[in-house]
mmCIF file of N, CA and C in Angstrom:
data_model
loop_
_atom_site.group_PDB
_atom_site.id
_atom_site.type_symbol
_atom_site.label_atom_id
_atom_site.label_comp_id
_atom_site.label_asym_id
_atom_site.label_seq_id
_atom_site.Cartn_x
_atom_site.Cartn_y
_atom_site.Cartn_z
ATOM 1 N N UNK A 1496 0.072 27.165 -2.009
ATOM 2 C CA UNK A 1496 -0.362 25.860 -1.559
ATOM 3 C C UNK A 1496 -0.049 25.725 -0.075
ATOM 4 N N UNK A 1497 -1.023 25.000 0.716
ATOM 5 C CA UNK A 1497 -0.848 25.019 1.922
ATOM 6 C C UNK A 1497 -0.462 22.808 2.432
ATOM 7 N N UNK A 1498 0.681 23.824 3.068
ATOM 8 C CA UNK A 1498 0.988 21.644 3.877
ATOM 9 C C UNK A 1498 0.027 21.448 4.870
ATOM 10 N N UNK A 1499 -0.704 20.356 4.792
ATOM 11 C CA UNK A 1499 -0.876 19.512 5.814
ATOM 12 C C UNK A 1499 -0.661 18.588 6.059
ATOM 13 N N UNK A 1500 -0.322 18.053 7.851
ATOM 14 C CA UNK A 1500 0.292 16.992 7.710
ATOM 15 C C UNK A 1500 -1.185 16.011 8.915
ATOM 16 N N UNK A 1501 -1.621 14.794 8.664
ATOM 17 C CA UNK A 1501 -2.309 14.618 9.825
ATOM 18 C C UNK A 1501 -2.058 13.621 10.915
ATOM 19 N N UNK A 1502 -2.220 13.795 12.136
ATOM 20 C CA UNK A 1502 -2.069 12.511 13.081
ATOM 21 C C UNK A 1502 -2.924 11.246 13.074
ATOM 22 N N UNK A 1503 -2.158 10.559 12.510
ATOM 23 C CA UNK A 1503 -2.846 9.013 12.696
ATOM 24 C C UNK A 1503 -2.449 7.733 13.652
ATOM 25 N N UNK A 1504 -1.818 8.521 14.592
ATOM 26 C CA UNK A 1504 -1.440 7.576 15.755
ATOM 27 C C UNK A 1504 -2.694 6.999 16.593
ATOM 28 N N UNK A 1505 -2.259 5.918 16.458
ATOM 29 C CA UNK A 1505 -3.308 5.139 17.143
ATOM 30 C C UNK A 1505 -4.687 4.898 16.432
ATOM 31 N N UNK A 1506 -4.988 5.343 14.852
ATOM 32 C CA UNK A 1506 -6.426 5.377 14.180
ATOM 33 C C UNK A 1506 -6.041 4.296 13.181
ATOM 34 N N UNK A 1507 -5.096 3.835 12.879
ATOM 35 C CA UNK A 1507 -5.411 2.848 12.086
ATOM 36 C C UNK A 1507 -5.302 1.295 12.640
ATOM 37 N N UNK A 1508 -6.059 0.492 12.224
ATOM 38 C CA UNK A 1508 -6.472 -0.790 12.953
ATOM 39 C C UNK A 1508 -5.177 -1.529 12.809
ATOM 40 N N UNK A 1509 -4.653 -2.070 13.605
ATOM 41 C CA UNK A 1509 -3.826 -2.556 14.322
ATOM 42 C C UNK A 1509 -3.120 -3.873 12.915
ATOM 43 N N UNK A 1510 -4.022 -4.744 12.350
ATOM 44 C CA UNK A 1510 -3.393 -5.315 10.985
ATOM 45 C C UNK A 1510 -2.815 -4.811 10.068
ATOM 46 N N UNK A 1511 -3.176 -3.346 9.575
ATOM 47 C CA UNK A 1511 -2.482 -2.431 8.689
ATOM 48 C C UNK A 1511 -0.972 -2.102 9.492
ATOM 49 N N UNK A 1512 -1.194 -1.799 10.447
ATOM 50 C CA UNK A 1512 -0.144 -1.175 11.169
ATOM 51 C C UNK A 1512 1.053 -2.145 11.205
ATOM 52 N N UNK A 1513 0.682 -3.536 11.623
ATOM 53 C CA UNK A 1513 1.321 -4.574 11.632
ATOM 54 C C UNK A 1513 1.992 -5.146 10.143
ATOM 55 N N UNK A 1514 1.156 -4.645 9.170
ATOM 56 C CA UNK A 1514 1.789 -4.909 7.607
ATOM 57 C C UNK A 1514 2.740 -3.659 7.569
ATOM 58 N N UNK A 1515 2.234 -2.584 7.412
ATOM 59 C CA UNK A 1515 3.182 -1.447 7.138
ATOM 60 C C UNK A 1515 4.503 -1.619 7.969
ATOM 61 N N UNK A 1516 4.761 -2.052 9.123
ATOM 62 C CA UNK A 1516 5.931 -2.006 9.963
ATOM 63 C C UNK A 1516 6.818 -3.725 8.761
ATOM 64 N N UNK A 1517 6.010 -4.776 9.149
ATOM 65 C CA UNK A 1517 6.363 -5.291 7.836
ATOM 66 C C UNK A 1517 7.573 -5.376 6.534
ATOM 67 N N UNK A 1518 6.551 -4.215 5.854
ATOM 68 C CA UNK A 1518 6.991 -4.435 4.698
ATOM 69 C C UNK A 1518 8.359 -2.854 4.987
ATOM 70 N N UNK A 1519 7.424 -1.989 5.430
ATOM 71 C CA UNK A 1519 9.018 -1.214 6.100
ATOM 72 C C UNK A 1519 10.426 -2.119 6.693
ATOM 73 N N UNK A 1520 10.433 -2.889 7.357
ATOM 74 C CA UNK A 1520 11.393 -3.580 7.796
ATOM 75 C C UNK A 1520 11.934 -4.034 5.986
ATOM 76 N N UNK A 1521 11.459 -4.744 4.979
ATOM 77 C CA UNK A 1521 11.874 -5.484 4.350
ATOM 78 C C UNK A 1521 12.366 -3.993 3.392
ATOM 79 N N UNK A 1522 11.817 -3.050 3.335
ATOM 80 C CA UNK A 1522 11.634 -2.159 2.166
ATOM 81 C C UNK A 1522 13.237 -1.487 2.564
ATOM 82 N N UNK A 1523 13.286 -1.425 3.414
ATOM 83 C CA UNK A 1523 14.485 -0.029 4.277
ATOM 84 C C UNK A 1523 15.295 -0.942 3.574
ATOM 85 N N UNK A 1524 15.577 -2.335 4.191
ATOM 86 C CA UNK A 1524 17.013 -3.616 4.268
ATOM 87 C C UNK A 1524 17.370 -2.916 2.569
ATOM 88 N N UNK A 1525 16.601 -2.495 1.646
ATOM 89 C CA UNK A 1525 16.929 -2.194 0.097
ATOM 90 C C UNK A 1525 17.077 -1.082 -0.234
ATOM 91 N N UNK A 1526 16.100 -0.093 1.052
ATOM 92 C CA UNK A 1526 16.706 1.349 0.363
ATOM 93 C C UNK A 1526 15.440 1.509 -0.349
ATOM 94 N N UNK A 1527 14.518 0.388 -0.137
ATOM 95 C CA UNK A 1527 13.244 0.888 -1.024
ATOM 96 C C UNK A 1527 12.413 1.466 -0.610
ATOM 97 N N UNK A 1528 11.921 2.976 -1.439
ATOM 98 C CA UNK A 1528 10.646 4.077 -0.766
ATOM 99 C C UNK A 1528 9.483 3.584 -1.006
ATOM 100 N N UNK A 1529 8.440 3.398 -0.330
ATOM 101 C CA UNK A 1529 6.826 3.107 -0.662
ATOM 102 C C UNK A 1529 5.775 3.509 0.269
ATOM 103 N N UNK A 1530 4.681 3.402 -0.149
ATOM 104 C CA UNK A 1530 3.366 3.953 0.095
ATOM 105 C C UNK A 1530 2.248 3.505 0.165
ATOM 106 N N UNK A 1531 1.548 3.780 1.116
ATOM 107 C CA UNK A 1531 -0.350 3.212 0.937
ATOM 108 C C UNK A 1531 -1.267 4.086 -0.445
ATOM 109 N N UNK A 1532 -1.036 3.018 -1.515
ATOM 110 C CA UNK A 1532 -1.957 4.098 -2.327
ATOM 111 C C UNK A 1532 -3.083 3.358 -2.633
ATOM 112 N N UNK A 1533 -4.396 3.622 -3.369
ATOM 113 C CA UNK A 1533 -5.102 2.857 -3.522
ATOM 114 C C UNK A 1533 -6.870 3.302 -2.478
ATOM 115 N N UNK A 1534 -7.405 2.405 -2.822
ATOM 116 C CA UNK A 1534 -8.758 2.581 -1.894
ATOM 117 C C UNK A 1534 -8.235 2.612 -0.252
ATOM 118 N N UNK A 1535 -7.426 1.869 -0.444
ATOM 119 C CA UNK A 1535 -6.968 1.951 1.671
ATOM 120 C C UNK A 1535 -6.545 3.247 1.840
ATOM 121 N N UNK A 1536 -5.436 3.943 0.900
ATOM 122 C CA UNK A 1536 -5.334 5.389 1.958
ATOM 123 C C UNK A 1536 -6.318 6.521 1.698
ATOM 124 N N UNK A 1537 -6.969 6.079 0.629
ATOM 125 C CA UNK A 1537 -8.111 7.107 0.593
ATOM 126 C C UNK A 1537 -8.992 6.697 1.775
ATOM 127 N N UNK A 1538 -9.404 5.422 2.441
ATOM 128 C CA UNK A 1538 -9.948 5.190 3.430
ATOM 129 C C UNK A 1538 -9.722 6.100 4.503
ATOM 130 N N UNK A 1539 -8.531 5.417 4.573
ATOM 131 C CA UNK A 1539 -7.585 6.065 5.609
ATOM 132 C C UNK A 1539 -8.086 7.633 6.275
ATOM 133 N N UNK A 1540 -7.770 8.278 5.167
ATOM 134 C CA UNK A 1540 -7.797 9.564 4.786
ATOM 135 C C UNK A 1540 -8.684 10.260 5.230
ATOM 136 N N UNK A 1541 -10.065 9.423 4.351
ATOM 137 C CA UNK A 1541 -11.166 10.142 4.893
ATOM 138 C C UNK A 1541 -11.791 9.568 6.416
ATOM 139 N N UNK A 1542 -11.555 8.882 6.852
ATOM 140 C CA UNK A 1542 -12.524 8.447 8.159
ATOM 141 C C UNK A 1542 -11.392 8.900 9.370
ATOM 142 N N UNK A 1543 -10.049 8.893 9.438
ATOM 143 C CA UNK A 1543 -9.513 9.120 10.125
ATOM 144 C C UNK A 1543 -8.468 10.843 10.022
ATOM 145 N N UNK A 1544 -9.242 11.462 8.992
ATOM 146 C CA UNK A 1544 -8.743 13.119 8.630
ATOM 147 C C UNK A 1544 -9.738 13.915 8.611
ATOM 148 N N UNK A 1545 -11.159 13.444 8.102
ATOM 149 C CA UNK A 1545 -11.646 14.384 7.852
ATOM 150 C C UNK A 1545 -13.386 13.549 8.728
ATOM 151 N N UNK A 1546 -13.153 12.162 9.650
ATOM 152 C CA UNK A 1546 -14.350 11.659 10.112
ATOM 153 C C UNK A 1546 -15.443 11.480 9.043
ATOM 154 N N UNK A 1547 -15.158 11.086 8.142
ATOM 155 C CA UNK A 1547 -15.884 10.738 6.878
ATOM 156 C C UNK A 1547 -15.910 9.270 6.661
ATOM 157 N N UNK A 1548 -17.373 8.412 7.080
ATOM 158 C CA UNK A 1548 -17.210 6.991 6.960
ATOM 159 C C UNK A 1548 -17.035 6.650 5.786
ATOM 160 N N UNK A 1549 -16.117 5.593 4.857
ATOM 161 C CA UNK A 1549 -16.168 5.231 3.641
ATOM 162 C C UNK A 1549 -17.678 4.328 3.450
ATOM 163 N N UNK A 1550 -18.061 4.625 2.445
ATOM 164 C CA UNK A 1550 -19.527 3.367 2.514
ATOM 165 C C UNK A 1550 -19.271 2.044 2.073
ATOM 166 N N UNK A 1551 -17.896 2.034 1.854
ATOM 167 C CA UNK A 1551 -17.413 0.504 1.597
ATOM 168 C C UNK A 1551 -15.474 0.126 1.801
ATOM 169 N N UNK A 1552 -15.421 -0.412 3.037
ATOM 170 C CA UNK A 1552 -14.659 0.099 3.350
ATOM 171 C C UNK A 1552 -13.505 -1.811 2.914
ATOM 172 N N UNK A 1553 -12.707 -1.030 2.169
ATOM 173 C CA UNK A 1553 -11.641 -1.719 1.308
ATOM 174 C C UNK A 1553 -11.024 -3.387 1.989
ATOM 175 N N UNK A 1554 -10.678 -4.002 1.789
ATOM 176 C CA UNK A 1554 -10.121 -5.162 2.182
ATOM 177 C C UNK A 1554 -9.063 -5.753 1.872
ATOM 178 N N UNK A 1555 -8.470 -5.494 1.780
ATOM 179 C CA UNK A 1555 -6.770 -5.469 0.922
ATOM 180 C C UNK A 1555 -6.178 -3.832 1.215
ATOM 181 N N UNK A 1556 -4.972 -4.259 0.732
ATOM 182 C CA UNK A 1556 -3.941 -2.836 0.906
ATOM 183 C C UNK A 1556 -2.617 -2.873 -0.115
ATOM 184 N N UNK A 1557 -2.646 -1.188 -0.848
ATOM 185 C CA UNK A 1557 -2.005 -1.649 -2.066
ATOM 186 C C UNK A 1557 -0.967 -0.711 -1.487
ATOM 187 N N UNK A 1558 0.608 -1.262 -2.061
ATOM 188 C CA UNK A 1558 2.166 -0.516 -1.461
ATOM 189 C C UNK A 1558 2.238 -0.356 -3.082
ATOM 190 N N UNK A 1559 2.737 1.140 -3.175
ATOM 191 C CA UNK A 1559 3.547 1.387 -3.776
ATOM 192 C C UNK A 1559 4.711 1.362 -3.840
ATOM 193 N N UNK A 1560 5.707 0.680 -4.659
ATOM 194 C CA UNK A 1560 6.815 0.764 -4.157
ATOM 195 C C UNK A 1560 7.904 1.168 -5.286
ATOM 196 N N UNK A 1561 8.912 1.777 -5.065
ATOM 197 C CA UNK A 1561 9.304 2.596 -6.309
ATOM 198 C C UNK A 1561 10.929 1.790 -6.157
ATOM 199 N N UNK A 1562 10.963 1.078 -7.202
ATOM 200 C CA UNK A 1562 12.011 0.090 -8.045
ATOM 201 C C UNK A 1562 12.649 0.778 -8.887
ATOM 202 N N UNK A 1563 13.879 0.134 -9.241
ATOM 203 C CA UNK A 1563 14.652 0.502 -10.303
ATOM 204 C C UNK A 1563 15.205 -0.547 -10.840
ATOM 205 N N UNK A 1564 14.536 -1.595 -10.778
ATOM 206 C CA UNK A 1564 14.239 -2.696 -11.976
ATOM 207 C C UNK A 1564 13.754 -3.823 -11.465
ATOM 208 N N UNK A 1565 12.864 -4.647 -12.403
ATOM 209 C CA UNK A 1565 12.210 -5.936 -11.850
ATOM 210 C C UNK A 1565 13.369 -6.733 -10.743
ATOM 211 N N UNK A 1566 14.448 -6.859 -10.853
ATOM 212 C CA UNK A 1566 15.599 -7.461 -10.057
ATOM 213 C C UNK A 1566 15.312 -6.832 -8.438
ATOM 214 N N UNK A 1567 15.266 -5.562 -8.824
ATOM 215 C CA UNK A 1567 15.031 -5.137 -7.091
ATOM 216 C C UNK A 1567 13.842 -5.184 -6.498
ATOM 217 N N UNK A 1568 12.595 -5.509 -7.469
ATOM 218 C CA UNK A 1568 11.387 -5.918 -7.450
ATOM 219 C C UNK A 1568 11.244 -7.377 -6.508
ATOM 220 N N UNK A 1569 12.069 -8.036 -7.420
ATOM 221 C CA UNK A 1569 11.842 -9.629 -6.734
ATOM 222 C C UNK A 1569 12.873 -9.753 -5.125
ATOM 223 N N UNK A 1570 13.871 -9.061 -5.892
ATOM 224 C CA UNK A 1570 14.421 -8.894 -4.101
ATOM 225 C C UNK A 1570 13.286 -8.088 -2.640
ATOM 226 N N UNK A 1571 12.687 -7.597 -3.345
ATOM 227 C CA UNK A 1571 11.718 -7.297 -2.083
ATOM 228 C C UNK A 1571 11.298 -7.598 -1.408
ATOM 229 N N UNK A 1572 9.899 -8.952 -3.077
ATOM 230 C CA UNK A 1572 9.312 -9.236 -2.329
ATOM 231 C C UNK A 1572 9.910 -10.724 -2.397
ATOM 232 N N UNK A 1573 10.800 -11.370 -2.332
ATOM 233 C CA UNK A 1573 11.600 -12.062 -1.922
ATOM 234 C C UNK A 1573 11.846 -12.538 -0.576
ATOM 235 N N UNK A 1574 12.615 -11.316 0.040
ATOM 236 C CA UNK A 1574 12.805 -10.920 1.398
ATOM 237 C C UNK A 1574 11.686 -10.941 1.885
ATOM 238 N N UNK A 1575 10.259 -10.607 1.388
ATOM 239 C CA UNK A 1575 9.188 -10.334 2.124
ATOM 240 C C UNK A 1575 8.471 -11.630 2.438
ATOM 241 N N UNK A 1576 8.751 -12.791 1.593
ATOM 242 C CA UNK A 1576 8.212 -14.028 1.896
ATOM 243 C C UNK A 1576 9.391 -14.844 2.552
ATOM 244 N N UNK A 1577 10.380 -14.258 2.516
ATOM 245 C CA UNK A 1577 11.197 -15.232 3.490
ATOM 246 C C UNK A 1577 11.240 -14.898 4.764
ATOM 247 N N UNK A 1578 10.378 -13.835 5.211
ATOM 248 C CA UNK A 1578 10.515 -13.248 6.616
ATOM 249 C C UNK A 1578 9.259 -14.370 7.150
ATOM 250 N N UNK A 1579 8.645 -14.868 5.992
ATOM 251 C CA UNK A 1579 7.692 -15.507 7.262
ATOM 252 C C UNK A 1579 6.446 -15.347 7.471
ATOM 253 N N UNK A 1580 6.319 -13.788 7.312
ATOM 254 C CA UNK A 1580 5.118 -12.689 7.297
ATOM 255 C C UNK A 1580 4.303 -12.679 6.253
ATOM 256 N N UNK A 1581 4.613 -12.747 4.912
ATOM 257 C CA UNK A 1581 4.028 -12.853 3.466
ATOM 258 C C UNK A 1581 4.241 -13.925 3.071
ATOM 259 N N UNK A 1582 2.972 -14.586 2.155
ATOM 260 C CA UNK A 1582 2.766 -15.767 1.508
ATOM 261 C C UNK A 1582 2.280 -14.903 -0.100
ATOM 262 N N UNK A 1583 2.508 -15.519 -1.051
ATOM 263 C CA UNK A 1583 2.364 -15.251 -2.260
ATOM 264 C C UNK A 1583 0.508 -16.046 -2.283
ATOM 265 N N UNK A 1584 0.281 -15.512 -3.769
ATOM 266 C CA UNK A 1584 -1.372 -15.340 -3.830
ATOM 267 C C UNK A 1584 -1.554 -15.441 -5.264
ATOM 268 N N UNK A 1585 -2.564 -15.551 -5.891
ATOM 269 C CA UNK A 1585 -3.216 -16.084 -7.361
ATOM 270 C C UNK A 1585 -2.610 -15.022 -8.133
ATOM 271 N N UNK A 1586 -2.330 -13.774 -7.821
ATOM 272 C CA UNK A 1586 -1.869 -12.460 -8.640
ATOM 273 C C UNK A 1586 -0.793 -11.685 -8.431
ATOM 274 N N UNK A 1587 0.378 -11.580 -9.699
ATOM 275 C CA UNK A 1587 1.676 -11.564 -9.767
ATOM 276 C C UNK A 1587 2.043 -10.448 -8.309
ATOM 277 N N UNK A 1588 1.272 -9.373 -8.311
ATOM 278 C CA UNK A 1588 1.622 -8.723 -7.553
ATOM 279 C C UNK A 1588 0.725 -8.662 -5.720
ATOM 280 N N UNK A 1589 0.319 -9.756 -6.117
ATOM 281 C CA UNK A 1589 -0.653 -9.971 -5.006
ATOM 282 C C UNK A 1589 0.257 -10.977 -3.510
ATOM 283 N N UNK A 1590 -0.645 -10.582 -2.531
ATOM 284 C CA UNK A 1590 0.483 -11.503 -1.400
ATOM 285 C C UNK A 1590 -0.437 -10.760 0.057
ATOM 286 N N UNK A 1591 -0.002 -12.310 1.114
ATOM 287 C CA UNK A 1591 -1.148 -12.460 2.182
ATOM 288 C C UNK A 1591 -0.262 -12.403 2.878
ATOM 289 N N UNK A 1592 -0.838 -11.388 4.552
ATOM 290 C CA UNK A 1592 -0.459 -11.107 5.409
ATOM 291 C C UNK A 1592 -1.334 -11.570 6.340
ATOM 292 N N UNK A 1593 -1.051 -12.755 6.683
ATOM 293 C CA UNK A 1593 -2.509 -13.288 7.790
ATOM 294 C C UNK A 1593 -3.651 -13.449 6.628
ATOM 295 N N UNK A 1594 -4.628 -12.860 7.288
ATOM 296 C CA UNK A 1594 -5.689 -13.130 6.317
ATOM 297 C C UNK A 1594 -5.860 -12.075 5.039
ATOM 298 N N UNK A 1595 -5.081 -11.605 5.532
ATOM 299 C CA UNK A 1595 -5.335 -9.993 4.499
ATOM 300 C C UNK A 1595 -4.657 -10.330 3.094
ATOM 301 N N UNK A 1596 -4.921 -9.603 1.800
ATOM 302 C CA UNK A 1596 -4.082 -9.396 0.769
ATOM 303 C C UNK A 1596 -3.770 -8.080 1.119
ATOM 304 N N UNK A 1597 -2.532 -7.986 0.425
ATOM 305 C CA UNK A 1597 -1.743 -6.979 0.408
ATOM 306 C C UNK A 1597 -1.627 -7.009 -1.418
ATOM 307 N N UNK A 1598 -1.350 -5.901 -2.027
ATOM 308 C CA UNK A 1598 -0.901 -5.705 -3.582
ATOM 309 C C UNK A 1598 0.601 -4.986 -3.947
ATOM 310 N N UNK A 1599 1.475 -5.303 -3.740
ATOM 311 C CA UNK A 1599 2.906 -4.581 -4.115
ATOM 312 C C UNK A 1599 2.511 -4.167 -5.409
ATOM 313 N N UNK A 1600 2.704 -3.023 -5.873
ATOM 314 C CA UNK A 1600 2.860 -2.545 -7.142
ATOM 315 C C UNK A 1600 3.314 -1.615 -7.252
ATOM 316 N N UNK A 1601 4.767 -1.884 -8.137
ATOM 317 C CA UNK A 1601 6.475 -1.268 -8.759
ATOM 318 C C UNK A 1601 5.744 -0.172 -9.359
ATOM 319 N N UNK A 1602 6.727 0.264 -9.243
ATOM 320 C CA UNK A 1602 6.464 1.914 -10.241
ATOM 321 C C UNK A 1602 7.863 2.548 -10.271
ATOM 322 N N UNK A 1603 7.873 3.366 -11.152
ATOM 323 C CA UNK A 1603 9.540 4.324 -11.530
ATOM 324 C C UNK A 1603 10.395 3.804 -12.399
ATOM 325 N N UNK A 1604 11.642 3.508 -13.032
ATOM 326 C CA UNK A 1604 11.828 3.337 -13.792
ATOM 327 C C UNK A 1604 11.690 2.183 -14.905
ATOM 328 N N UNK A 1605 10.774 1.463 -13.734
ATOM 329 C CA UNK A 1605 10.624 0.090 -14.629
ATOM 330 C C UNK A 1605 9.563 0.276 -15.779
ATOM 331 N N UNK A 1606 8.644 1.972 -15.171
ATOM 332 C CA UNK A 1606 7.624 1.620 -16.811
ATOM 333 C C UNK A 1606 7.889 2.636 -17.662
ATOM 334 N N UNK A 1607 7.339 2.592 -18.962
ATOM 335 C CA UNK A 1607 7.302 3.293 -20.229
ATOM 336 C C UNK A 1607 6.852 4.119 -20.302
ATOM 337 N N UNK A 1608 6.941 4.637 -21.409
ATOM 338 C CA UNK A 1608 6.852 6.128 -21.846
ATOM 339 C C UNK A 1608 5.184 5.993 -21.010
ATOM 340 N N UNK A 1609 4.950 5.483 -21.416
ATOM 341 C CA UNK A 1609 2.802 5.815 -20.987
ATOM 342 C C UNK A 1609 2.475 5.496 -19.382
ATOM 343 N N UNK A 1610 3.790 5.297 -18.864
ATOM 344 C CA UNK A 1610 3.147 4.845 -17.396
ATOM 345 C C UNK A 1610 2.697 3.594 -17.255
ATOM 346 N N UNK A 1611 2.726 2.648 -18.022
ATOM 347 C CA UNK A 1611 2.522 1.631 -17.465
ATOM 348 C C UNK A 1611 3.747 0.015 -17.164
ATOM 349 N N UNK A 1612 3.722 -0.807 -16.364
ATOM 350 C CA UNK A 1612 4.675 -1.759 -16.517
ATOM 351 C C UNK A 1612 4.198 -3.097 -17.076
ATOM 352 N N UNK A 1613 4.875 -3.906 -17.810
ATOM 353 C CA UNK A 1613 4.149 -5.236 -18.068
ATOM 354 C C UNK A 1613 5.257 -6.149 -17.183
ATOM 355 N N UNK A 1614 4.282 -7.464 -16.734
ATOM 356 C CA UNK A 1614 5.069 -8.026 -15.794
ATOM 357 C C UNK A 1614 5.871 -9.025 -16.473
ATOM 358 N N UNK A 1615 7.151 -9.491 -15.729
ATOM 359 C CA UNK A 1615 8.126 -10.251 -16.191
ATOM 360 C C UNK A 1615 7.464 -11.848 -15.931
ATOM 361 N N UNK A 1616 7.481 -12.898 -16.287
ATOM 362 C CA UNK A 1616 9.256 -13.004 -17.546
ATOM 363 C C UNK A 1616 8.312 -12.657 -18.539
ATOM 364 N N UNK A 1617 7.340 -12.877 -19.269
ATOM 365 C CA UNK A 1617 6.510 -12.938 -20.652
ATOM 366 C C UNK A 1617 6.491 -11.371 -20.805
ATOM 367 N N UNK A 1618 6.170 -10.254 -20.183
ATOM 368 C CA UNK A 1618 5.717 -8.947 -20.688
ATOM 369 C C UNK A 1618 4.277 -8.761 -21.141
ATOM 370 N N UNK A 1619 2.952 -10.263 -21.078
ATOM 371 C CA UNK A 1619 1.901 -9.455 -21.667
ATOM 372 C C UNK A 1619 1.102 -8.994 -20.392
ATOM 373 N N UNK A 1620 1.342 -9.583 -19.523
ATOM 374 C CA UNK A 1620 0.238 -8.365 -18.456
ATOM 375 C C UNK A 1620 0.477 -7.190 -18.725
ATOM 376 N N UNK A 1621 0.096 -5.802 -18.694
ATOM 377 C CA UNK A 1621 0.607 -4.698 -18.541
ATOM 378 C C UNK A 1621 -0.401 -4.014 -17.226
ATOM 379 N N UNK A 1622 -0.350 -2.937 -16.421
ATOM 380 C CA UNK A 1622 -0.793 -2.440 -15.555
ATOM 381 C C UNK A 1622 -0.617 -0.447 -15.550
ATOM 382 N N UNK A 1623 -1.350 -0.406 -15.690
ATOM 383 C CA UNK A 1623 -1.160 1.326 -15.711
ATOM 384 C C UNK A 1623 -0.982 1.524 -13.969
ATOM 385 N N UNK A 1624 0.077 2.550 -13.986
ATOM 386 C CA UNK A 1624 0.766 2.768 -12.715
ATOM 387 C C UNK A 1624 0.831 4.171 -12.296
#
């Protein structure tokens, strides 16, 4: 298997950049690891790795973020709406950065055998992760 790694300095539009620094600031304060996964870093990916326009190019941005229990979940995004920067939104894991949604969605030990988590307090949402 071969590594690659690619340069994206300066290619991603300046609102992403401004969320990711963000939620990094709030994520580190916990020790919490996360990620662009979702239609945005496949965006990402292709128009700024391989010059491949997406033909529909995403509007929101989903963080992965890897928890070790709903408690460190809400401390996140906790911290993340008390900074000022994030406002909460119609969907548990949903939340606005300016005009943008953003999607936090936990992953790691919080889900089950099948990969998926159901959200607290009730448990019937569930979400494959």
């Amino acid at each position: 298997m071969r590594n690659m790694l690619f340069d994206l300095s300066g290619k991603i539009d300046q609102q992403t950049v401004e969320i990711l620094f963000a939620v990094k600031k709030e994520a580190d304060a916990l020790s919490i690891p996360f990620f662009i996964v979702g239609a945005a870093a496949r965006d990402i990916i292709l128009k700024h790795c391989y010059g491949i326009e997406p033909k529909r190019m995403t509007t929101d941005v989903d963080i992965g973020v890897e928890v070790a229990s709903w408690d460190q979940f809400k401390q996140l995004t906790d911290s993340m709406v008390a900074s000022g920067k994030f406002s909460t939104a119609s969907e548990r894991q949903r939340y606005r950065f300016g005009t943008l949604l953003i999607d936090i969605v936990p992953f790691g030990a919080l889900a089950d055998e099948h990969g998926r988590i159901s959200w607290p307090p009730e448990h019937e949402i569930f979400m494959s992760i």
